[in-house]
PDB file of C-alpha atoms in Angstrom:
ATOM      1  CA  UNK A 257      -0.385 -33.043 -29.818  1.00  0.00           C
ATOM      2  CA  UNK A 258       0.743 -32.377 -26.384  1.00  0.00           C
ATOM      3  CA  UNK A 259      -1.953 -34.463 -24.866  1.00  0.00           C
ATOM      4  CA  UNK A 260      -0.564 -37.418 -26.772  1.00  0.00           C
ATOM      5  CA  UNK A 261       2.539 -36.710 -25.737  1.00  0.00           C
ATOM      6  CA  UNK A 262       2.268 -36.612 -22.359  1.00  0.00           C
ATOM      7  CA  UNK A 263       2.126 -40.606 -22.382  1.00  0.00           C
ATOM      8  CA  UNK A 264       4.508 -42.151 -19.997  1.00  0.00           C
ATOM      9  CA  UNK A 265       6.698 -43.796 -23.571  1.00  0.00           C
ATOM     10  CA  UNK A 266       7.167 -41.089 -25.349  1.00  0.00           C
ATOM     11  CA  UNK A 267      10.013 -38.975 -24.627  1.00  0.00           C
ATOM     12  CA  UNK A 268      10.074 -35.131 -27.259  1.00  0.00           C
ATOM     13  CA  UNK A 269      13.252 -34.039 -27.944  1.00  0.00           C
ATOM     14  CA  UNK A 270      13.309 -30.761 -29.370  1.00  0.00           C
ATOM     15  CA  UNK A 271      16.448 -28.341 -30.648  1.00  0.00           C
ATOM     16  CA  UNK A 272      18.033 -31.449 -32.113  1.00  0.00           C
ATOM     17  CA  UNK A 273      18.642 -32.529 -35.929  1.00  0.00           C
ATOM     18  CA  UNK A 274      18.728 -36.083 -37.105  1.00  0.00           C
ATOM     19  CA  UNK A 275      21.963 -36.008 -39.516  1.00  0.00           C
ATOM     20  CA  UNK A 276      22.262 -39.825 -40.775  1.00  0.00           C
ATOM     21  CA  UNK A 277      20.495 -43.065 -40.442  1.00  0.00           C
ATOM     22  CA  UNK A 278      22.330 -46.628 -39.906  1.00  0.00           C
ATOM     23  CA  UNK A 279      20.572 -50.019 -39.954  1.00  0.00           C
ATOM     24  CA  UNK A 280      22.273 -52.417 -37.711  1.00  0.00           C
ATOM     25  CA  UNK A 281      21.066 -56.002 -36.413  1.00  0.00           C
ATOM     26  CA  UNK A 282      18.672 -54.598 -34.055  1.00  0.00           C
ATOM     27  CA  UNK A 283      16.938 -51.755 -36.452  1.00  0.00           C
ATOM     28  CA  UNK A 284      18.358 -48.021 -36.705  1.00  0.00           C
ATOM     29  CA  UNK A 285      20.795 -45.999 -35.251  1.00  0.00           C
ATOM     30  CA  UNK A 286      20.377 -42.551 -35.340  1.00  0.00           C
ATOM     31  CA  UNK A 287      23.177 -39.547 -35.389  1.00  0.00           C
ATOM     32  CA  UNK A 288      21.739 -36.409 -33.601  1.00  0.00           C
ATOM     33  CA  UNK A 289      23.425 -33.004 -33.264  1.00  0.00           C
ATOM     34  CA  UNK A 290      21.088 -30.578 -31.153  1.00  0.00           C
ATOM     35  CA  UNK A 291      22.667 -27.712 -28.518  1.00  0.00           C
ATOM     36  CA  UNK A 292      23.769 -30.213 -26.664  1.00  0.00           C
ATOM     37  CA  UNK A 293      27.011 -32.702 -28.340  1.00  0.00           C
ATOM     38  CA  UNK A 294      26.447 -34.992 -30.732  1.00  0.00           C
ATOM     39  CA  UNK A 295      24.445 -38.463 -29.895  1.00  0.00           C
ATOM     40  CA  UNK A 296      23.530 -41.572 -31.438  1.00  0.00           C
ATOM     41  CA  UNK A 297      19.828 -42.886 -30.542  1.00  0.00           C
ATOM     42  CA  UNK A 298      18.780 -46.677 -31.366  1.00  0.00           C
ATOM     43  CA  UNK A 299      15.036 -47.569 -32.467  1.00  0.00           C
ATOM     44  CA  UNK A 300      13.931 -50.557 -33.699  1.00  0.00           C
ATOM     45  CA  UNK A 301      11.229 -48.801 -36.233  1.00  0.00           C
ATOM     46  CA  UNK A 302      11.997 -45.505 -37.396  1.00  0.00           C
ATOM     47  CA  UNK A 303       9.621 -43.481 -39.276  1.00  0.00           C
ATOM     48  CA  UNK A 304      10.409 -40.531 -41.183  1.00  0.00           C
ATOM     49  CA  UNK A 305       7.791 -37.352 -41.167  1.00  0.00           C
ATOM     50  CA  UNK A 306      10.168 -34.932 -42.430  1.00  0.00           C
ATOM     51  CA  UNK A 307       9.067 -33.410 -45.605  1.00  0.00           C
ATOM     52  CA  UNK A 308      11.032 -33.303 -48.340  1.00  0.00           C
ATOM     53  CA  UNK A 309      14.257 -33.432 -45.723  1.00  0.00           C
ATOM     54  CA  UNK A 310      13.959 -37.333 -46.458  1.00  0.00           C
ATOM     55  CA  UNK A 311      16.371 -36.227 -48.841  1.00  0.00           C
ATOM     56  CA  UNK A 312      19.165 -35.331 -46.193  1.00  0.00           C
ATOM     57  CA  UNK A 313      19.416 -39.742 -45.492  1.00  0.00           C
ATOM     58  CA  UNK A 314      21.204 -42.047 -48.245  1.00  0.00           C
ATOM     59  CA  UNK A 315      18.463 -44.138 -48.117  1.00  0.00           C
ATOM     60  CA  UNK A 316      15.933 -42.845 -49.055  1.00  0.00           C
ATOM     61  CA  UNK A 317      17.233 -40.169 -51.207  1.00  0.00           C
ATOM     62  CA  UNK A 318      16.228 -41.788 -54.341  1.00  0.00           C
ATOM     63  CA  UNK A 319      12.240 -40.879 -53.672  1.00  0.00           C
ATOM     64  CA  UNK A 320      11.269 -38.241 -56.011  1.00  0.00           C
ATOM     65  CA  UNK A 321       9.566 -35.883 -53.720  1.00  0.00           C
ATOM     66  CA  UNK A 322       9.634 -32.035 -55.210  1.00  0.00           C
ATOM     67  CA  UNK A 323       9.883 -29.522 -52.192  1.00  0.00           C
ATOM     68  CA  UNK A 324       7.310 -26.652 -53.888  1.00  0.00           C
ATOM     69  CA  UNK A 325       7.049 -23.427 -52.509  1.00  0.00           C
ATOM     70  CA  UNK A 326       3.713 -21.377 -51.660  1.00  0.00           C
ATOM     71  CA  UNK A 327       2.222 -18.027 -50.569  1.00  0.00           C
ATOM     72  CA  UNK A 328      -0.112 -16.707 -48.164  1.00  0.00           C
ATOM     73  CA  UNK A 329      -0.854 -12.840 -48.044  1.00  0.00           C
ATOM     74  CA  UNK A 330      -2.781 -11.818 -45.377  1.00  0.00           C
ATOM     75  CA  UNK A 331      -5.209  -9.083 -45.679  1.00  0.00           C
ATOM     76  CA  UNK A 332      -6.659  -6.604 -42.759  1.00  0.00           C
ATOM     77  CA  UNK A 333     -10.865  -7.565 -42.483  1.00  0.00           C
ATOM     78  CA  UNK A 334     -12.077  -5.795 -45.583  1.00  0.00           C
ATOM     79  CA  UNK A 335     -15.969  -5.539 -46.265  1.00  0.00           C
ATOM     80  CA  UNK A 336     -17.724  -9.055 -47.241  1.00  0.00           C
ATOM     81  CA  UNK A 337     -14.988 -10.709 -45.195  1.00  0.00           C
ATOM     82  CA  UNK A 338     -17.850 -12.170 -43.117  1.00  0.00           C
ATOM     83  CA  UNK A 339     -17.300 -16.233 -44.687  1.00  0.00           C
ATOM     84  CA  UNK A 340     -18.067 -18.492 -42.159  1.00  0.00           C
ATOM     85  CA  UNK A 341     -15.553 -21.236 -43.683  1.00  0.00           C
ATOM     86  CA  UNK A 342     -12.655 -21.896 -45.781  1.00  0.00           C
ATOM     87  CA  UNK A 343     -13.831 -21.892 -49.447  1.00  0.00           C
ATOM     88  CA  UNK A 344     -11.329 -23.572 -51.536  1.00  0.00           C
ATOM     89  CA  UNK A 345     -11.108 -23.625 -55.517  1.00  0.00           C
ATOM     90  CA  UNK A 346      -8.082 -23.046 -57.685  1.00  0.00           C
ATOM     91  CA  UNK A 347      -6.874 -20.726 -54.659  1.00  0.00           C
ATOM     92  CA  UNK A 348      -8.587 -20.279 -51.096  1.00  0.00           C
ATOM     93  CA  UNK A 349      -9.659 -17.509 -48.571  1.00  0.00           C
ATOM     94  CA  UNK A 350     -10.061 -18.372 -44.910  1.00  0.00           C
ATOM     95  CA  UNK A 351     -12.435 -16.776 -42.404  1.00  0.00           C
ATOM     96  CA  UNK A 352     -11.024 -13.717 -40.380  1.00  0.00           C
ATOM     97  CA  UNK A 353      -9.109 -14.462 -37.372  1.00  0.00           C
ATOM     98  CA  UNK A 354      -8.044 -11.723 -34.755  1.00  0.00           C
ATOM     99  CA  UNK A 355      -9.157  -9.223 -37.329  1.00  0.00           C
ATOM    100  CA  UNK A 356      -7.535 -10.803 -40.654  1.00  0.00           C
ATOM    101  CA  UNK A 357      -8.320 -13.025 -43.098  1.00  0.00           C
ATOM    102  CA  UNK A 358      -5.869 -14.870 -45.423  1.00  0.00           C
ATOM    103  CA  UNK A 359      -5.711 -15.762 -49.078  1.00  0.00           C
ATOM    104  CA  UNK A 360      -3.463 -17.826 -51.020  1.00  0.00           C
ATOM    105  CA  UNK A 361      -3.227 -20.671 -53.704  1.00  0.00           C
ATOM    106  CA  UNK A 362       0.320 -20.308 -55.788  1.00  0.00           C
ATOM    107  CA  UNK A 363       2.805 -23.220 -56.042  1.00  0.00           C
ATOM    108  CA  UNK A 364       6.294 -22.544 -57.341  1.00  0.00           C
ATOM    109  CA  UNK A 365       9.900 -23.873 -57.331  1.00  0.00           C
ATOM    110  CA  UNK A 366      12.249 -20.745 -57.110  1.00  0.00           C
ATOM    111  CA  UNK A 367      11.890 -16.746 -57.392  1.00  0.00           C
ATOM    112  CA  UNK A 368      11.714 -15.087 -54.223  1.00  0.00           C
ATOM    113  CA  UNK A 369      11.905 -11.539 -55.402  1.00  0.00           C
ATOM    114  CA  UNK A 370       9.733  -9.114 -54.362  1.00  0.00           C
ATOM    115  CA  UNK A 371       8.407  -9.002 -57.906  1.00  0.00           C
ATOM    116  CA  UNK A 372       7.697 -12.219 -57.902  1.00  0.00           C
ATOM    117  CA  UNK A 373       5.882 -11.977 -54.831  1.00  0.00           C
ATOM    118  CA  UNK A 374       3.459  -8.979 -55.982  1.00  0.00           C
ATOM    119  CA  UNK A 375       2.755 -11.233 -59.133  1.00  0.00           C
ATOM    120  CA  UNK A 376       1.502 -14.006 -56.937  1.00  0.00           C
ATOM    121  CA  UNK A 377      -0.750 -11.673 -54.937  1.00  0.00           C
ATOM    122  CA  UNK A 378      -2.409 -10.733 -57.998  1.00  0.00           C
ATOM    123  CA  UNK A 379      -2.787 -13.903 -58.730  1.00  0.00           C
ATOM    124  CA  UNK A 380      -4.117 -14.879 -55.365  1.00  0.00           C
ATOM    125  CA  UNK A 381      -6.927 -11.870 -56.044  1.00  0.00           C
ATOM    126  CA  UNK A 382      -7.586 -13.181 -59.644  1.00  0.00           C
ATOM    127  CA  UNK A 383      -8.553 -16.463 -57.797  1.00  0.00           C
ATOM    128  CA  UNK A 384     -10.513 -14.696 -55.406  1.00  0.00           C
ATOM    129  CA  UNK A 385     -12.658 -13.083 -58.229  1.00  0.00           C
ATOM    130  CA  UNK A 386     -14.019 -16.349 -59.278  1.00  0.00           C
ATOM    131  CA  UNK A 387     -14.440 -17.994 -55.373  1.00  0.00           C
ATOM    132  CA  UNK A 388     -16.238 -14.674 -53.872  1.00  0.00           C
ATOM    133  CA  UNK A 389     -16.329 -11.688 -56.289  1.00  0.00           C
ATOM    134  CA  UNK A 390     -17.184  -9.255 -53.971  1.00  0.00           C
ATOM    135  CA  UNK A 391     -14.492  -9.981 -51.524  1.00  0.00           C
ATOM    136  CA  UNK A 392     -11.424  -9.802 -53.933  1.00  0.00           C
ATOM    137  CA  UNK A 393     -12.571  -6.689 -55.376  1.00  0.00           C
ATOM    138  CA  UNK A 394     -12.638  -5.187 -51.450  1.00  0.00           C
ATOM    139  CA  UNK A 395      -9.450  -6.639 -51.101  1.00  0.00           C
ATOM    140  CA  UNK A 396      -8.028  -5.022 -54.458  1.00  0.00           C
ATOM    141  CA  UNK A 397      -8.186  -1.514 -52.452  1.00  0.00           C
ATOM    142  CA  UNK A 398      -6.143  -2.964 -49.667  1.00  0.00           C
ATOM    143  CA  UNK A 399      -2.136  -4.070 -49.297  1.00  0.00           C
ATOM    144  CA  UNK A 400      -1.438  -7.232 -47.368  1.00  0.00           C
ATOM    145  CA  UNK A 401       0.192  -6.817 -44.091  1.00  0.00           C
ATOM    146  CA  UNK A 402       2.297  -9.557 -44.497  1.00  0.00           C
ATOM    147  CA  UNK A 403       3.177 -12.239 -47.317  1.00  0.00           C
ATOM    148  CA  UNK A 404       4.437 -15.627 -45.616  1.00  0.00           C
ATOM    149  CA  UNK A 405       5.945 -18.583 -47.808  1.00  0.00           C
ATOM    150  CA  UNK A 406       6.508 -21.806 -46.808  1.00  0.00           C
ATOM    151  CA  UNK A 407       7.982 -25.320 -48.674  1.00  0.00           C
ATOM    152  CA  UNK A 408       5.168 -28.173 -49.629  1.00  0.00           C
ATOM    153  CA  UNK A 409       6.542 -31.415 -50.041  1.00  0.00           C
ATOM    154  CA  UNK A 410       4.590 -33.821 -53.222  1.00  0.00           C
ATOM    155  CA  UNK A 411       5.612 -36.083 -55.285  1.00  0.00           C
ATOM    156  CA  UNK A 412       4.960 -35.946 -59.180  1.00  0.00           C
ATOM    157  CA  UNK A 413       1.609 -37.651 -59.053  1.00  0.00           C
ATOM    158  CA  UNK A 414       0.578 -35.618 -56.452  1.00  0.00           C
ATOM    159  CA  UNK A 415       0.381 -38.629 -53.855  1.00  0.00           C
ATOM    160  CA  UNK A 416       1.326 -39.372 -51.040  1.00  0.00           C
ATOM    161  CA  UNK A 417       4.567 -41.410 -49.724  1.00  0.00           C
ATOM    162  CA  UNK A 418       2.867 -43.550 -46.725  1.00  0.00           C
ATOM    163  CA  UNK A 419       4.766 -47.040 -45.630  1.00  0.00           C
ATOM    164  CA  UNK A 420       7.676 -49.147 -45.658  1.00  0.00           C
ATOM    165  CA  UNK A 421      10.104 -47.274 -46.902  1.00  0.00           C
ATOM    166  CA  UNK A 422      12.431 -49.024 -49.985  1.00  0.00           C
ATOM    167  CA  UNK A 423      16.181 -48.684 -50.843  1.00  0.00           C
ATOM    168  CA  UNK A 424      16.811 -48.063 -54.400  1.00  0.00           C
ATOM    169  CA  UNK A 425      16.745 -51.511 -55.868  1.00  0.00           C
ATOM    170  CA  UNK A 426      13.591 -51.988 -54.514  1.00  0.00           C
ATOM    171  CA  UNK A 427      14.264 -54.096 -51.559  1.00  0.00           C
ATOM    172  CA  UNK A 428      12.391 -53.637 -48.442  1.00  0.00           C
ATOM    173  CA  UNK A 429      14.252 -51.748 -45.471  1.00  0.00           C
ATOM    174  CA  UNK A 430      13.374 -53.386 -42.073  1.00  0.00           C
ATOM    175  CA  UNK A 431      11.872 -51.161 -39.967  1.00  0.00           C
ATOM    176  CA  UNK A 432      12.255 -47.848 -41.884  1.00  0.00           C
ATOM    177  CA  UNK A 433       8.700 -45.802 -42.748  1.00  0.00           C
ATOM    178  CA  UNK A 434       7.726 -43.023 -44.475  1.00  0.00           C
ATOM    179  CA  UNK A 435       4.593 -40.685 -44.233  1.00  0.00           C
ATOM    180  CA  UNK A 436       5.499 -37.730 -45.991  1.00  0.00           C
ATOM    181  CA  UNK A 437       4.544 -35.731 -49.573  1.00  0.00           C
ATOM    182  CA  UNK A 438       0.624 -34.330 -48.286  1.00  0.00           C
ATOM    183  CA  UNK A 439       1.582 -31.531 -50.322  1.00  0.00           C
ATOM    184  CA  UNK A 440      -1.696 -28.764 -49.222  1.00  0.00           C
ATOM    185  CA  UNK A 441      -4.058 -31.843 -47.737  1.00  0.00           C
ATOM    186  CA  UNK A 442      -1.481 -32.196 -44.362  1.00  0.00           C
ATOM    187  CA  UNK A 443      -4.633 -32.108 -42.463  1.00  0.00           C
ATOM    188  CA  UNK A 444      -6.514 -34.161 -44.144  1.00  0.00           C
ATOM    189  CA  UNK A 445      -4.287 -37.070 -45.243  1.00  0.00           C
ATOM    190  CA  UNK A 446      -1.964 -37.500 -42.258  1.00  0.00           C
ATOM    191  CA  UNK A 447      -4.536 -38.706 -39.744  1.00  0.00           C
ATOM    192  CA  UNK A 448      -5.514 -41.499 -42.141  1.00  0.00           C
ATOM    193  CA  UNK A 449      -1.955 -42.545 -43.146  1.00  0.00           C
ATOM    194  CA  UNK A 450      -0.553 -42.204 -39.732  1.00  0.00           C
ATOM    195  CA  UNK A 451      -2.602 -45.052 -38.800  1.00  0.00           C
ATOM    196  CA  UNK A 452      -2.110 -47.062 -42.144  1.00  0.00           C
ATOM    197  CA  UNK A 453       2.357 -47.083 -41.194  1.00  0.00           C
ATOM    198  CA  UNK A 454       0.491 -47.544 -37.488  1.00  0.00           C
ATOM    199  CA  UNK A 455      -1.293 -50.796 -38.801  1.00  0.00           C
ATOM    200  CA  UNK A 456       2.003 -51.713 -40.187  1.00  0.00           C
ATOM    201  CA  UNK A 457       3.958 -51.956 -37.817  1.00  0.00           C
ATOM    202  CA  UNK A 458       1.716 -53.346 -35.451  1.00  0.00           C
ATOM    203  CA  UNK A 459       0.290 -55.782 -37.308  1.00  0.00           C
ATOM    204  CA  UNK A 460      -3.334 -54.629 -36.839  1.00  0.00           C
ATOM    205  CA  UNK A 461      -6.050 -54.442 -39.437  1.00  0.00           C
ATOM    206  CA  UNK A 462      -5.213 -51.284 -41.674  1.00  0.00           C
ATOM    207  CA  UNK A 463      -8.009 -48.568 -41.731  1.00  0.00           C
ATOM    208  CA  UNK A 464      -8.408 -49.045 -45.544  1.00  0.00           C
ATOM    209  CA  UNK A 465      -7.949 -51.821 -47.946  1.00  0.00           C
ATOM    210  CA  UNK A 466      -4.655 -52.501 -49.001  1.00  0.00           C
ATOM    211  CA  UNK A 467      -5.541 -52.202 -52.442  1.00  0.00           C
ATOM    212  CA  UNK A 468      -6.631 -48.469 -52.041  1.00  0.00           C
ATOM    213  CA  UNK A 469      -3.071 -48.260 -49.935  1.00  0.00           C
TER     214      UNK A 469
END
């Protein structure tokens, strides 16, 4: 990412919060409160990569994107931790890394207690058990050092939002895109769908058929 942004037109502004959107006759103006006062940018294409903070904009709150919460605990290198590669079912366990190795597959909405969070870890070992037996039950001796949750943005069907974004009524708003709702598959997903909005924009062939799209 900082390679590609080291090109000579494009210009990373960081500490700042887009607060509202605003078509005019040229394409979008932008409010922006950061540490500095409060600007306006204009951009005639605008796309929006923001999770489920699409949200925050009147226009494109209607989208029915679900902003799901998930936990990782992260375990100390336990015996049979030697995997070579991420092995994913319903749950995963990633290779060690600086001397530990994480585990995690639970989705949920609310319920932060601490409760809550030993349930999940039990769940993440239960997971385990049927990916690599012999690693969960080394791990079932151990505590994880830490327990990180983060939000996942999806949308009901578990697709993508990837285009030209819509108002409510369905009509088309100029120069507004989405490419949001990868839910866990951020890594695999955003590549391709970058360069679908990419395609549309520029008018280029799309690098799948629109039908799949």
């Amino acid at each position: 990412c900082e390679l590609y942004c080291q090109h000579p037109d494009i210009r990373v502004r960081t500490d700042a919060r887009v607060t509202a959107l605003q078509e005019t006759a040229g394409g979008w103006a932008l409010q922006v409160v950061g540490t500095a006062q409060a600007t306006q940018l204009f951009a005639d294409k605008v796309i929006l990569c923001n999770s489920a903070d699409v949200y925050e904009f009147t226009q494109t709150r209607h989208y029915p994107v679900i902003n799901n919460r998930g936990q990782v605990d992260v375990y100390p290198e336990a015996e049979h931790s030697g995997i070579k590669t991420v092995i994913c079912g319903h749950g995963y366990v990633l290779p060690v890394s600086q001397g530990q190795q994480s585990i995690g597959g639970s989705y949920f909405v609310a319920d932060n207690s601490y409760t809550a969070e030993l349930s999940r870890s039990t769940l993440h070992l239960q997971q385990l058990q049927h990916l690599y037996p012999p690693l969960s039950r080394a791990m079932q001796t151990l505590a994880p050092l830490v327990r990180r949750t983060a939000s996942r943005c999806i949308t009901p069907d578990r697709m993508p939002l990837a285009g030209s974004a819509v108002s409510e009524d369905g009509s088309n708003l100029r120069g507004l895109y989405l490419n949001i709702a990868h839910g866990s598959h951020g890594l695999t997903r955003t590549p391709l769908c970058a360069a679908w909005v990419a395609s549309l924009i520029n008018r280029t062939p799309p690098p799948i058929p629109a039908a799949v799209a």
